[in-house]
Coordinates of C-alpha atoms in Angstrom, one line a residue:
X1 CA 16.0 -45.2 -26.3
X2 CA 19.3 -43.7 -25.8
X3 CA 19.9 -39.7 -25.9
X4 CA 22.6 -40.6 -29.3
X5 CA 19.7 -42.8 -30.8
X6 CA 17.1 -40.0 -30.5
X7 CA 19.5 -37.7 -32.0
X8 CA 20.3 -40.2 -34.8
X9 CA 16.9 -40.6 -35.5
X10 CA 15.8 -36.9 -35.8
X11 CA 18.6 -36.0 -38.2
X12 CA 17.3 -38.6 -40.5
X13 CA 13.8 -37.7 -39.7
X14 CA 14.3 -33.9 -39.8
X15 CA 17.8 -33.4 -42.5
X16 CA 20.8 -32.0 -40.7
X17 CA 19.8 -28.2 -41.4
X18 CA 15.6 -28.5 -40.2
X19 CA 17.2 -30.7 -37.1
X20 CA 19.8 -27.8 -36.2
X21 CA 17.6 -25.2 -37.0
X22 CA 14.7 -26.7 -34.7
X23 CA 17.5 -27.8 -31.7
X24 CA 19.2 -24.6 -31.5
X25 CA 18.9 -23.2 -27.9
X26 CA 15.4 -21.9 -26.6
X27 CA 16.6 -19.2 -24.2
X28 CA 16.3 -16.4 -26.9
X29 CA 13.1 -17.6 -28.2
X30 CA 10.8 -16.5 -24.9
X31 CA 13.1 -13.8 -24.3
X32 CA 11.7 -11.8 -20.8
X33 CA 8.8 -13.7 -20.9
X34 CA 10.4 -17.4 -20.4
X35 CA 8.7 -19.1 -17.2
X36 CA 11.5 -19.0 -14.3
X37 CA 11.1 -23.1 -14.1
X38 CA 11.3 -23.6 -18.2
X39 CA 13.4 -26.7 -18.9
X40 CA 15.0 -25.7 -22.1
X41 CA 16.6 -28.8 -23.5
X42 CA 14.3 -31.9 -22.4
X43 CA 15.6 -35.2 -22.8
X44 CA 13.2 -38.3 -23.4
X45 CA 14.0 -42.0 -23.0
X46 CA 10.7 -42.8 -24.9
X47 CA 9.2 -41.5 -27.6
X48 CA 6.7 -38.0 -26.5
X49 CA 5.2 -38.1 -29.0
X50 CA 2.8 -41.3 -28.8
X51 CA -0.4 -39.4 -29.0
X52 CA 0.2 -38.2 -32.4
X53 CA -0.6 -34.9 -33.9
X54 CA -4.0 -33.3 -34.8
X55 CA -5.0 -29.8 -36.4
X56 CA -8.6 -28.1 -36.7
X57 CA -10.6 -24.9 -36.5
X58 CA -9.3 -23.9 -40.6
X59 CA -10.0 -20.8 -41.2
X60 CA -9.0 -18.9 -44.8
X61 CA -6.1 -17.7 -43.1
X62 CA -4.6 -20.4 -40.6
X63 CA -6.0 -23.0 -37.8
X64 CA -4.4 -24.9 -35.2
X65 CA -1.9 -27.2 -34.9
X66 CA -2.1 -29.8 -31.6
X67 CA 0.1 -32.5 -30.3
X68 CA 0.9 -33.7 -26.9
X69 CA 4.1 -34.5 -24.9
X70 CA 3.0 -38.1 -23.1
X71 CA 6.0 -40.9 -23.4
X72 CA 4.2 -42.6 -20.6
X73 CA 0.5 -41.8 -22.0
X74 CA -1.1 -43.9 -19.2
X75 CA 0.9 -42.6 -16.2
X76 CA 0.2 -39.9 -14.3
X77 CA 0.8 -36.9 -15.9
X78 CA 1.8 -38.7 -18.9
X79 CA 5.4 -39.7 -17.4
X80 CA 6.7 -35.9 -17.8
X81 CA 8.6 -33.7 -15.3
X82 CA 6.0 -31.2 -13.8
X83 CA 7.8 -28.0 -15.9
X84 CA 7.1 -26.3 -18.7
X85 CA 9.6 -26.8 -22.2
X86 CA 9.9 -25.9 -25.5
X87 CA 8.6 -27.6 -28.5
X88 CA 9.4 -26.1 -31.7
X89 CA 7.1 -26.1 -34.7
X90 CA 7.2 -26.3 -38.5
X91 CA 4.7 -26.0 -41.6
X92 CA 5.4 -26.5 -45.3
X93 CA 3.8 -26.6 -47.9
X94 CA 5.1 -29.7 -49.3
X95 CA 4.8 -33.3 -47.5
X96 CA 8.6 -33.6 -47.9
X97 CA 9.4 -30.0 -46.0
X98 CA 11.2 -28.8 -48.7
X99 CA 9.3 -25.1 -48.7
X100 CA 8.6 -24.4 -44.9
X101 CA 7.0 -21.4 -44.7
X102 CA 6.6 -20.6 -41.0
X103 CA 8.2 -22.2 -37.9
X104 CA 8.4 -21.4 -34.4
X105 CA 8.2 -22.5 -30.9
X106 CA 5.9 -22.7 -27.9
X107 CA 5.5 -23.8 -24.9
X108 CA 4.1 -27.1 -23.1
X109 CA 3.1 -26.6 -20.0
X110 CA 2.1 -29.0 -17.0
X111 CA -1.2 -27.0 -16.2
X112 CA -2.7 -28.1 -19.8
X113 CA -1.2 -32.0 -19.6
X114 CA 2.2 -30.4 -21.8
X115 CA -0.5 -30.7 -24.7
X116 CA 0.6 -27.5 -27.3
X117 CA -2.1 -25.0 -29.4
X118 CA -0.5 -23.2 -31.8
X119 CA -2.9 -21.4 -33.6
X120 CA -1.8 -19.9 -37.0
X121 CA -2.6 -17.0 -39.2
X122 CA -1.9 -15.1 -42.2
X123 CA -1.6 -18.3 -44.3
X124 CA -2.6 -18.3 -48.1
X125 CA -6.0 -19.6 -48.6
X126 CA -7.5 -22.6 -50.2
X127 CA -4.8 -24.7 -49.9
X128 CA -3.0 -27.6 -47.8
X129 CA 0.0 -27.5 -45.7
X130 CA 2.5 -30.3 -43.7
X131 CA 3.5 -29.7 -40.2
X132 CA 5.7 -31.5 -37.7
X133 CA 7.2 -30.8 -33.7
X134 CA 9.9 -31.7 -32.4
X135 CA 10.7 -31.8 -28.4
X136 CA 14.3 -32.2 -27.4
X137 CA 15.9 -34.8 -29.6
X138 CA 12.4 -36.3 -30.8
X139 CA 10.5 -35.5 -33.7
X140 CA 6.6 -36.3 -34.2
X141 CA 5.0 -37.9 -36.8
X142 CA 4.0 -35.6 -40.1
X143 CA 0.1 -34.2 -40.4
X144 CA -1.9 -32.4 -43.1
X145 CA -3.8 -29.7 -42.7
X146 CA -5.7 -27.0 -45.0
X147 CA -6.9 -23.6 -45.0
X148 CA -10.4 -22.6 -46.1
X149 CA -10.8 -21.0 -49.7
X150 CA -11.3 -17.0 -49.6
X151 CA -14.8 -15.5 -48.3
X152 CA -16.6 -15.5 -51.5
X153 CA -14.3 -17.3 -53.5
X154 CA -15.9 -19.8 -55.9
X155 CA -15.8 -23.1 -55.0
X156 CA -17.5 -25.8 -56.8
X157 CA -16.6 -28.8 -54.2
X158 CA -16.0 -29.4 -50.9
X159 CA -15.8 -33.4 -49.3
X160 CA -16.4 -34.3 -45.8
X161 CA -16.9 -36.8 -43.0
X162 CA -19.1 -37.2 -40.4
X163 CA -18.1 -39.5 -37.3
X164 CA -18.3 -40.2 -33.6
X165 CA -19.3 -42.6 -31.2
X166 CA -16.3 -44.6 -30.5
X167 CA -16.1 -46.6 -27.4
X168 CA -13.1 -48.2 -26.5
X169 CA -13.9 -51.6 -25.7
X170 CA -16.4 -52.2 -28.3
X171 CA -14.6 -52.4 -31.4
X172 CA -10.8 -51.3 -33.3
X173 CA -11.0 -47.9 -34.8
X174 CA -10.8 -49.6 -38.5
X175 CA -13.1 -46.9 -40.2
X176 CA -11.1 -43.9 -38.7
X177 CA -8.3 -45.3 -40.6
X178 CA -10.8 -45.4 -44.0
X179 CA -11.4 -41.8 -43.3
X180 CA -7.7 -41.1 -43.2
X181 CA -7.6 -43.3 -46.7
X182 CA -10.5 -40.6 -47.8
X183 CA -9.3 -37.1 -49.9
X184 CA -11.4 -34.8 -47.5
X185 CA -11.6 -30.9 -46.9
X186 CA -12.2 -31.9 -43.2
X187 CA -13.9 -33.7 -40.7
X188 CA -16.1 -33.6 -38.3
X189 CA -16.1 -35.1 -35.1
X190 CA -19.8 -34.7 -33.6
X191 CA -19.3 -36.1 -30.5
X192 CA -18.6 -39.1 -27.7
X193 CA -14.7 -38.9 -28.4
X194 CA -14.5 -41.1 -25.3
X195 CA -16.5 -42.8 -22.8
X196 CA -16.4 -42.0 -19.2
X197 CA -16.9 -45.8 -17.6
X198 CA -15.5 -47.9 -15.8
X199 CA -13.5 -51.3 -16.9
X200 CA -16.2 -53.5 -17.6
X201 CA -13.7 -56.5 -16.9
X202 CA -13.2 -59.5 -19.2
X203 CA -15.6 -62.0 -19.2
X204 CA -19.0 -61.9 -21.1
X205 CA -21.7 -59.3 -20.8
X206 CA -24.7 -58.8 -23.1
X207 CA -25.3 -55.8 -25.3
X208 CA -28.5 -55.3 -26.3
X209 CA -29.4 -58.8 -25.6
X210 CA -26.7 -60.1 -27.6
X211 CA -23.6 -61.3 -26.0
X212 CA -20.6 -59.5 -25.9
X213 CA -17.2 -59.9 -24.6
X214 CA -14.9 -56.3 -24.5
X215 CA -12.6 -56.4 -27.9
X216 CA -9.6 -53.8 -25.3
X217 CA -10.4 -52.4 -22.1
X218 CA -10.9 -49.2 -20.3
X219 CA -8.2 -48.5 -17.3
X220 CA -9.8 -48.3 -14.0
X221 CA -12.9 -47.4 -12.7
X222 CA -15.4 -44.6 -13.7
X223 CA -13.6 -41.0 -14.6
X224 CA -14.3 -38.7 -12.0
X225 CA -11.2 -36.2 -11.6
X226 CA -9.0 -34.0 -14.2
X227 CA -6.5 -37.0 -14.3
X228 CA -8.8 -39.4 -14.8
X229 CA -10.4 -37.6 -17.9
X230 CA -6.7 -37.2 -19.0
X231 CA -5.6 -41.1 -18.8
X232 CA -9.1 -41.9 -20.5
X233 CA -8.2 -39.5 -23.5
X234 CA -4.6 -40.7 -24.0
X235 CA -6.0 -44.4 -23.9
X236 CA -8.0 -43.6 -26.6
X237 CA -5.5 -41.4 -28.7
X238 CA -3.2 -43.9 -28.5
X239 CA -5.0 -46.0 -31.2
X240 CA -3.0 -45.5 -34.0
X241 CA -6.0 -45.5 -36.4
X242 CA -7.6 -42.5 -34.7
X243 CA -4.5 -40.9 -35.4
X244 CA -4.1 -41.2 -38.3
X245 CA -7.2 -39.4 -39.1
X246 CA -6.2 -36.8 -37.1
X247 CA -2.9 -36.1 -39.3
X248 CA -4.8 -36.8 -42.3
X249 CA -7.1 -33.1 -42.5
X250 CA -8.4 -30.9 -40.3
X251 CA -11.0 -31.5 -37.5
X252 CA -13.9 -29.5 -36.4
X253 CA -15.2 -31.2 -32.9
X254 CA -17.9 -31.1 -30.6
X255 CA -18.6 -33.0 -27.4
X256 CA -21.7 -34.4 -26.9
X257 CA -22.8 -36.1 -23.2
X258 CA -20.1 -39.1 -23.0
X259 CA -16.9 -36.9 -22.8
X260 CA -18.4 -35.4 -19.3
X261 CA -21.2 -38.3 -18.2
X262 CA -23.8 -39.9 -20.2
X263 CA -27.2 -38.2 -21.0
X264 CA -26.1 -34.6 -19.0
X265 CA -27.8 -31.7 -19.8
X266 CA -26.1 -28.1 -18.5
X267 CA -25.8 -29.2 -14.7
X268 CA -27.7 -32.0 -14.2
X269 CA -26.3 -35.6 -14.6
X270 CA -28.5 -38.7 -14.7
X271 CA -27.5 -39.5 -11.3
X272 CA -29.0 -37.0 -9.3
X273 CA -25.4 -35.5 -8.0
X274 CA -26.5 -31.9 -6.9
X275 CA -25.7 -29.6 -9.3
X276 CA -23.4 -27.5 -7.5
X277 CA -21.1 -31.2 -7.2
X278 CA -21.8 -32.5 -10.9
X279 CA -20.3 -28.5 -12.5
X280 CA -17.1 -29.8 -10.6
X281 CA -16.9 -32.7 -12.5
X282 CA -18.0 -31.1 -15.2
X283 CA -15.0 -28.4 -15.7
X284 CA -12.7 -31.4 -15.4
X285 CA -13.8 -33.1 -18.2
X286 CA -13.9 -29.9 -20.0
X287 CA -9.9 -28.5 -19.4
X288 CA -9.6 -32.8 -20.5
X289 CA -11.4 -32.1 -23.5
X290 CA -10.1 -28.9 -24.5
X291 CA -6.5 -29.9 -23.2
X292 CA -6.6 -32.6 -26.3
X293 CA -8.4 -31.1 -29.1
X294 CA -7.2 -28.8 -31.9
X295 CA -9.2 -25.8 -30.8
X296 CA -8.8 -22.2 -30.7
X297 CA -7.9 -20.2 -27.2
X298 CA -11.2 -19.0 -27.4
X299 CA -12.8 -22.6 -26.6
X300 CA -10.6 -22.6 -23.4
X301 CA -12.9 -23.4 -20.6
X302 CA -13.3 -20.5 -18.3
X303 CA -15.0 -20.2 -14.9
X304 CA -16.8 -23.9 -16.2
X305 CA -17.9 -22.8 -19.8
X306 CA -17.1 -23.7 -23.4
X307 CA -17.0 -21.6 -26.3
X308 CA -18.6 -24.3 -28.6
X309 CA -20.5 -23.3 -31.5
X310 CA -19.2 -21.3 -34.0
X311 CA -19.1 -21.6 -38.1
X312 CA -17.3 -22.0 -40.9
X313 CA -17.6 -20.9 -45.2
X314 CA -16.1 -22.5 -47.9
X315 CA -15.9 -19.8 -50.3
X316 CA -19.7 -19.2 -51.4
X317 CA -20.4 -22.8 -51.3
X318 CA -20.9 -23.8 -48.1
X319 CA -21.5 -22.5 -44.6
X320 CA -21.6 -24.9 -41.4
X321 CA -23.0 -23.7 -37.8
X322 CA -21.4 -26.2 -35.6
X323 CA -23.8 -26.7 -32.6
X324 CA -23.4 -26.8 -28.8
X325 CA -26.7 -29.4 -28.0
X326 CA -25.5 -30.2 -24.2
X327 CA -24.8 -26.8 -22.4
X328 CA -26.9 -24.9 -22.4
X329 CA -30.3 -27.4 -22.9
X330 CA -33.0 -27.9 -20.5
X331 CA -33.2 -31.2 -18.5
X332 CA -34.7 -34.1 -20.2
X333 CA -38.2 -35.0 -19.5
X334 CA -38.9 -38.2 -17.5
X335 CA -35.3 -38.9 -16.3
X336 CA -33.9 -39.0 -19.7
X337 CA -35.7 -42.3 -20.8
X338 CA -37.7 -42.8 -23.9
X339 CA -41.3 -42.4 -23.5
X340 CA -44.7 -40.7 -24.7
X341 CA -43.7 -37.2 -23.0
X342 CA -47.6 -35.8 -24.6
X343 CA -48.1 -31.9 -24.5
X344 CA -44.4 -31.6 -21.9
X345 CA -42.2 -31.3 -25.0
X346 CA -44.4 -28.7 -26.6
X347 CA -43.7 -26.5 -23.6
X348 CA -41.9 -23.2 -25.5
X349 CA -39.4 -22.4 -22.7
X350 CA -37.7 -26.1 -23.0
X351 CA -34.6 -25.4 -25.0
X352 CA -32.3 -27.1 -26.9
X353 CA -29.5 -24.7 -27.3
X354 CA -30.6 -21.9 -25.4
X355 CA -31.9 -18.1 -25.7
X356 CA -28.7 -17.0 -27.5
X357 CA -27.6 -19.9 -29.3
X358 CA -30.8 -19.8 -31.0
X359 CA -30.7 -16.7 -32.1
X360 CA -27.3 -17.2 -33.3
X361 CA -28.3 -19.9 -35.5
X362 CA -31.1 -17.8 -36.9
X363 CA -29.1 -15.1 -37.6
X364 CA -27.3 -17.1 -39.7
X365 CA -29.7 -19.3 -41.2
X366 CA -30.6 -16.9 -43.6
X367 CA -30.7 -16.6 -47.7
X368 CA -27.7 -15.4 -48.9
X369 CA -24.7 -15.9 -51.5
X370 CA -23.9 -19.6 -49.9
X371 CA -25.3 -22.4 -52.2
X372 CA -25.5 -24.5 -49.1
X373 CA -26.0 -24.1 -45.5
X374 CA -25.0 -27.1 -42.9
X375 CA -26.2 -27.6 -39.9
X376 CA -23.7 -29.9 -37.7
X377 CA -24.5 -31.1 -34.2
X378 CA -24.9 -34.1 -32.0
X379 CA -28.1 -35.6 -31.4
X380 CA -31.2 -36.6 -33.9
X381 CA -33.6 -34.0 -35.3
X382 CA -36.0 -36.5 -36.8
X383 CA -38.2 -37.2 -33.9
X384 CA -38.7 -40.5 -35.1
X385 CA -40.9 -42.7 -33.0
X386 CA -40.2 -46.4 -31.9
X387 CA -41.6 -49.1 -31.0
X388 CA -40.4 -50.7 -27.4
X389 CA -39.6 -54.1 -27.5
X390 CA -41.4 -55.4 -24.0
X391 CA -44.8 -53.6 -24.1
X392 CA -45.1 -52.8 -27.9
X393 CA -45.6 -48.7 -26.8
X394 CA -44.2 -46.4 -29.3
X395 CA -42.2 -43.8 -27.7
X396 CA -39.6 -41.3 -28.6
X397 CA -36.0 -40.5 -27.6
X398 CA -36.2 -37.8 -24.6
X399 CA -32.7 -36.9 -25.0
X400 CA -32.9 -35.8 -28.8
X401 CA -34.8 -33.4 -30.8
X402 CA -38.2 -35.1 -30.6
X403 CA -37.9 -34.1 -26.7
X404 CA -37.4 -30.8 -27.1
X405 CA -40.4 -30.0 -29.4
X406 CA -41.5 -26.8 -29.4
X407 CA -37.4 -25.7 -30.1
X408 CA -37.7 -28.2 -33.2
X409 CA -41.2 -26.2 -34.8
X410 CA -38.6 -23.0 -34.0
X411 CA -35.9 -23.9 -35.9
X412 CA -37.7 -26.0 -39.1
X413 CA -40.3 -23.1 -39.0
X414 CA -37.4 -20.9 -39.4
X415 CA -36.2 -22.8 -42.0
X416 CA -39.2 -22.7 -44.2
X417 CA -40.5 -19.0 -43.4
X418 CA -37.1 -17.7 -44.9
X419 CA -37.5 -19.6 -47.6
X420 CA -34.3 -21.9 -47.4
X421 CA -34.3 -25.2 -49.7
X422 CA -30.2 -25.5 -49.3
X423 CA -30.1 -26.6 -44.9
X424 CA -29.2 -30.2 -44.6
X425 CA -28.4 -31.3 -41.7
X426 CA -25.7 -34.0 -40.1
X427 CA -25.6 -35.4 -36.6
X428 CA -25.4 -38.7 -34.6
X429 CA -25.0 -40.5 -31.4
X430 CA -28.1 -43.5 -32.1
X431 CA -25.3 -46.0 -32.8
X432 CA -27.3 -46.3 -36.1
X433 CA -27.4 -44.9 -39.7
X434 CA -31.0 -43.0 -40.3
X435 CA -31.0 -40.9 -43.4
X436 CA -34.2 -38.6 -42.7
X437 CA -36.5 -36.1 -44.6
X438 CA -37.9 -33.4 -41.8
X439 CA -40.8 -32.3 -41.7
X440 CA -42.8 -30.2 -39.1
X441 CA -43.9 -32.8 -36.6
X442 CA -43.6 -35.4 -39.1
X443 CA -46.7 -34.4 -40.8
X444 CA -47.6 -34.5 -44.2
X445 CA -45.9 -31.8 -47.1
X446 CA -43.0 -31.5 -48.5
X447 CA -39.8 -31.7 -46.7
X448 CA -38.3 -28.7 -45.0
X449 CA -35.2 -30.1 -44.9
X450 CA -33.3 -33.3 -44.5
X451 CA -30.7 -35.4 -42.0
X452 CA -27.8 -37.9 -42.3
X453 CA -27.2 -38.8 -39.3
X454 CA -23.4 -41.2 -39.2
X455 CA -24.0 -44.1 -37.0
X456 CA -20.6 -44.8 -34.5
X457 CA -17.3 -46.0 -34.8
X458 CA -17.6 -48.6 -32.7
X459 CA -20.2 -48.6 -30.1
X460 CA -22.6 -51.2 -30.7
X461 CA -19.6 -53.6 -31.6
X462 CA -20.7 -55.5 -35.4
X463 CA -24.4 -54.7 -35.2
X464 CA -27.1 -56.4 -36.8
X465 CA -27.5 -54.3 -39.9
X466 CA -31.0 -54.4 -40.7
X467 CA -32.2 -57.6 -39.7
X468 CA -33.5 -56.8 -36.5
X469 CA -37.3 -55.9 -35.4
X470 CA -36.2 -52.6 -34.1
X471 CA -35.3 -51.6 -37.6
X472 CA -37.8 -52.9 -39.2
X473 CA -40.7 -50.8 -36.7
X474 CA -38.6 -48.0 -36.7
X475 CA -39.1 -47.8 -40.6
X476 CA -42.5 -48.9 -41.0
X477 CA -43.6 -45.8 -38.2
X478 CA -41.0 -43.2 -39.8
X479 CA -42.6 -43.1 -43.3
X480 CA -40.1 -40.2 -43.8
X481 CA -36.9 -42.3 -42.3
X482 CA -35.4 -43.6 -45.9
X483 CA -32.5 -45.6 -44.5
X484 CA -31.2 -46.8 -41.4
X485 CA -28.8 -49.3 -40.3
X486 CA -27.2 -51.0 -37.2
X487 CA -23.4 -51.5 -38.7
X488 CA -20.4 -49.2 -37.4
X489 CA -19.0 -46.3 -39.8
X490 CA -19.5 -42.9 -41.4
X491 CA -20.9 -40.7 -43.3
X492 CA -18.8 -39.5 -46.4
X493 CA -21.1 -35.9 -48.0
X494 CA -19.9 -34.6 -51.4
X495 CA -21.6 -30.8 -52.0
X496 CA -21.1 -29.5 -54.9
X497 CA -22.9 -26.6 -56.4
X498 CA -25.9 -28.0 -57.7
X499 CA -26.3 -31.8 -55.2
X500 CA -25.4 -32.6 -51.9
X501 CA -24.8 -36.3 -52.3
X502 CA -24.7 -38.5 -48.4
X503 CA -22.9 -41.7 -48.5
X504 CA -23.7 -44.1 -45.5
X505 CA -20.7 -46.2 -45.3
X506 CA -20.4 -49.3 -43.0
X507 CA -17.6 -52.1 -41.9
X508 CA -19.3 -55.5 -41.7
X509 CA -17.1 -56.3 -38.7
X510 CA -15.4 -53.7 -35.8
X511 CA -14.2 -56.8 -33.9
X512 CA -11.8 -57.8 -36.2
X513 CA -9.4 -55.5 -37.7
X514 CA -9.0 -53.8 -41.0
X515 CA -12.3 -54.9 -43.0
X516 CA -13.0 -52.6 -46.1
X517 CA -15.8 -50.1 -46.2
X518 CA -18.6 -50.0 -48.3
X519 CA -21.9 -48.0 -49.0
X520 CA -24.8 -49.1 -47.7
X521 CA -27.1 -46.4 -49.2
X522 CA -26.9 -43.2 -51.1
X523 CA -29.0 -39.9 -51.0
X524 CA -28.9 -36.8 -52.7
X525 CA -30.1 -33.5 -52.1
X526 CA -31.0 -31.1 -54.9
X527 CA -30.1 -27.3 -54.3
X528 CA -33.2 -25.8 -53.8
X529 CA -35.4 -28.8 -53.4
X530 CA -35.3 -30.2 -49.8
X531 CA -35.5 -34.2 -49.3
X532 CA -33.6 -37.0 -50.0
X533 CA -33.5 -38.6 -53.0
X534 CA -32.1 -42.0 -53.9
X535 CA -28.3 -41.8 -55.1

């Protein structure tokens, strides 16, 4: 596309007086502090914007608005010149930008991929806003964001998603785009944004036992370095479902193992790399990660770590801790494969989230003002046995709560000895729906609390649903499992003062575009009265 055509195209996209506003010249904007090799009027022959915009971390006062400057995604470096520009910013609070409130400029530099966190305060509360970028003479697609209501506010409602799980080559990203179509306060991402291997080339392969030929393709070989985690994460933003959930509310993420390397645990890998080699690999797939996400400058890795778990209130309705389940967690027993670990899970220094996460979430899982309390993270709290398909053994997932006992009896007996009936908890990563009452070691009582857990997006390709032996063991041993299915989806929660209602939606098909959603099941949580109900 031609410099006159870009220009054309932002004045119509923009209006003469945004578009002259947003294109005047840059020097005065960084003032002393512009970097000696800024390139202040970039000039693209492809749209730089093909990655789309994103915003997350709401707060009552602001969050953060993300986009990234790629016109050759793939390439190396996305096809930019290695210097830092300008992009200039704007938020309104109308979709049509006739009120913009704030705009600015900042800076996309080559060290973070030219990706741009602008993090925003001072906003009114309990409300949504539009923003757009532009970069030279192009102009990025429209998003939506929100802030959160006031501390303490009342607030009688608040809708969300819960999603992850989305392999490339196993399926189009169909129910991201019937989250976009959902009216939601956010959403949250729980993990396995991408997938770190390799092509698994063309021809026919069996997934779990079924055959299976890759729907799209991963790009080379196994991600390794800080460009390969870069190319793998602008393959997969570049699905224009994905992105449209991304413009359509705000995001709160977390990674779980697949954006670094399946199944790790703080600096092990499943490999056997020595640690000191795998932390390398590690930090690259963290900068990746952080590089393009809509997170805060406090999440920005330093010296190999991640500011990851954190929380957020709406109003006195609802509080979420968002969980870090991979950092700081001891090693999985037994190699990370399911087994019958016996009294090795029960061991009390095995941890989950470690000594001061822990404590964090204590801290905060206490009674107070909020009618509800959720707990978001990764992986399964159920600790639901199963039943292996060669030898007939049940066994248990080492990678998920049920190997990490004795930090599961911590944090459900924490949960009843303060007297909580309002903690529900969300996670995923099985590939499946389960919808869960928990109970201490899965004993007999009444529940302590209770789990939807959102099956993928697309890994697992169509699935079975529930006509599969797996299924049916898993729910004849788990008498407190009250749903579970293998089909691709979400789940869609709707808290409101008095119910916490969990929808499990599902596509019938992932390897075919655009199929509807529907509900496979419905649960409801009364405040004050832990366990699932039918809905």
């Amino acid at each position: 596309m031609t410099h006159d055509n870009n220009r054309r195209r932002l004045l119509r996209a923009l209006g003469a007086g945004a578009a002259a506003t947003l294109l005047a010249p840059f020097e005065h904007v960084f003032a002393q502090d512009a970097p000696r090799n800024l390139l202040t009027d970039p000039r693209f022959d492809r749209d730089p914007f093909q990655l789309g915009v994103a915003s997350g971390e709401p707060a009552a006062d602001g969050f953060v608005l993300w986009t990234r400057l790629a016109p050759q995604p793939l390439e190396q470096g996305g096809g930019m010149v290695m210097r830092p520009m300008p992009v200039a910013w704007e938020l309104a609070e109308d979709e049509g930008f006739r009120h913009v409130v704030r705009s600015g400029h900042a800076l996309a530099r080559p060290e973070l991929a030219h990706t741009v966190h602008v993090e925003l305060e001072g906003l009114a509360p309990g409300r949504p806003y539009w923003y757009r970028f532009v970069a030279g003479d192009a102009a990025s697609p429209i998003g939506r964001s929100a802030t959160l209501p006031a501390a303490g506010a009342r607030v009688d409602r608040v809708r969300f998603a819960v999603a992850g799980c989305q392999h490339y080559e196993e399926g189009h990203y169909t129910a991201w785009r019937r989250i976009a179509e959902e009216p939601l306060d956010f959403v949250f991402h729980y993990g396995d944004y991408l997938y770190e291997g390799a092509d698994t080339g063309p021809g026919e392969r069996l997934m779990n036992g079924r055959p299976f030929t890759p729907l799209r393709r991963h790009v080379g070989g196994e991600i390794y370095s800080l460009d390969d985690y870069r190319r793998r994460h602008a393959l997969y933003r570049g699905d224009r479902d994905l992105q449209a959930a991304h413009a359509s509310a705000p995001w709160f993420v977390s990674f779980d193992d697949h954006e670094v390397d399946n199944n790790w645990a703080t600096d092990r890998d499943q490999d056997g790399t020595p640690p000191e080699l795998f932390l390398l690999r590690r930090a690259a797939a963290f900068q990746a990660y952080y590089e393009h996400m809509p997170l805060r400058r406090r999440a920005m890795p330093a010296n190999g770590h991640m500011q990851m778990f954190r929380r957020a209130a709406w109003g006195d309705l609802l509080t979420a801790h968002f969980l870090d389940t991979r950092q700081y967690r001891s090693n999985q027993i037994n190699g990370d494969r399911d087994g019958d670990f016996g009294a090795a899970t029960l061991d009390p220094e095995r941890t989950m989230l470690g000594a001061r996460q822990e404590t964090w979430l204590h801290d905060g899982l206490r009674p107070d003002d909020q009618r509800w309390h959720a707990v978001a993270q990764q992986v399964g709290l159920a600790n639901l046995a199963m039943r292996r398909g060669d030898s007939g053994e049940v066994v248990r997932s080492s990678d998920q709560w049920s190997g990490y006992l004795a930090a599961r009896r911590r944090l459900l007996g924490h949960i009843h000895d303060a007297g909580m009936g309002n903690v529900v908890t969300v996670s995923g990563d099985a590939h499946r729906h389960f919808a869960s009452d928990l109970l201490q070691d899965n004993g007999e009582g009444a529940p302590i609390s209770c789990e939807f857990l959102a099956t993928s997006i697309t890994s697992g390709a169509d699935g079975v649903g529930e006509d599969d032996d797996f299924t049916r063991n898993t729910r004849s041993l788990n008498p407190h499992l009250k749903a579970m299915t293998d089909k691709r989806g979400y789940v869609l929660c709707d808290v409101t003062r008095d119910h916490w209602r969990g929808d499990l939606k599902i596509l019938d098909r992932v390897m075919t575009p655009d199929a509807p959603a529907r509900t496979h099941a419905s649960f409801v949580v009364e405040h004050g009265r832990p366990g699932l109900q039918p809905g």
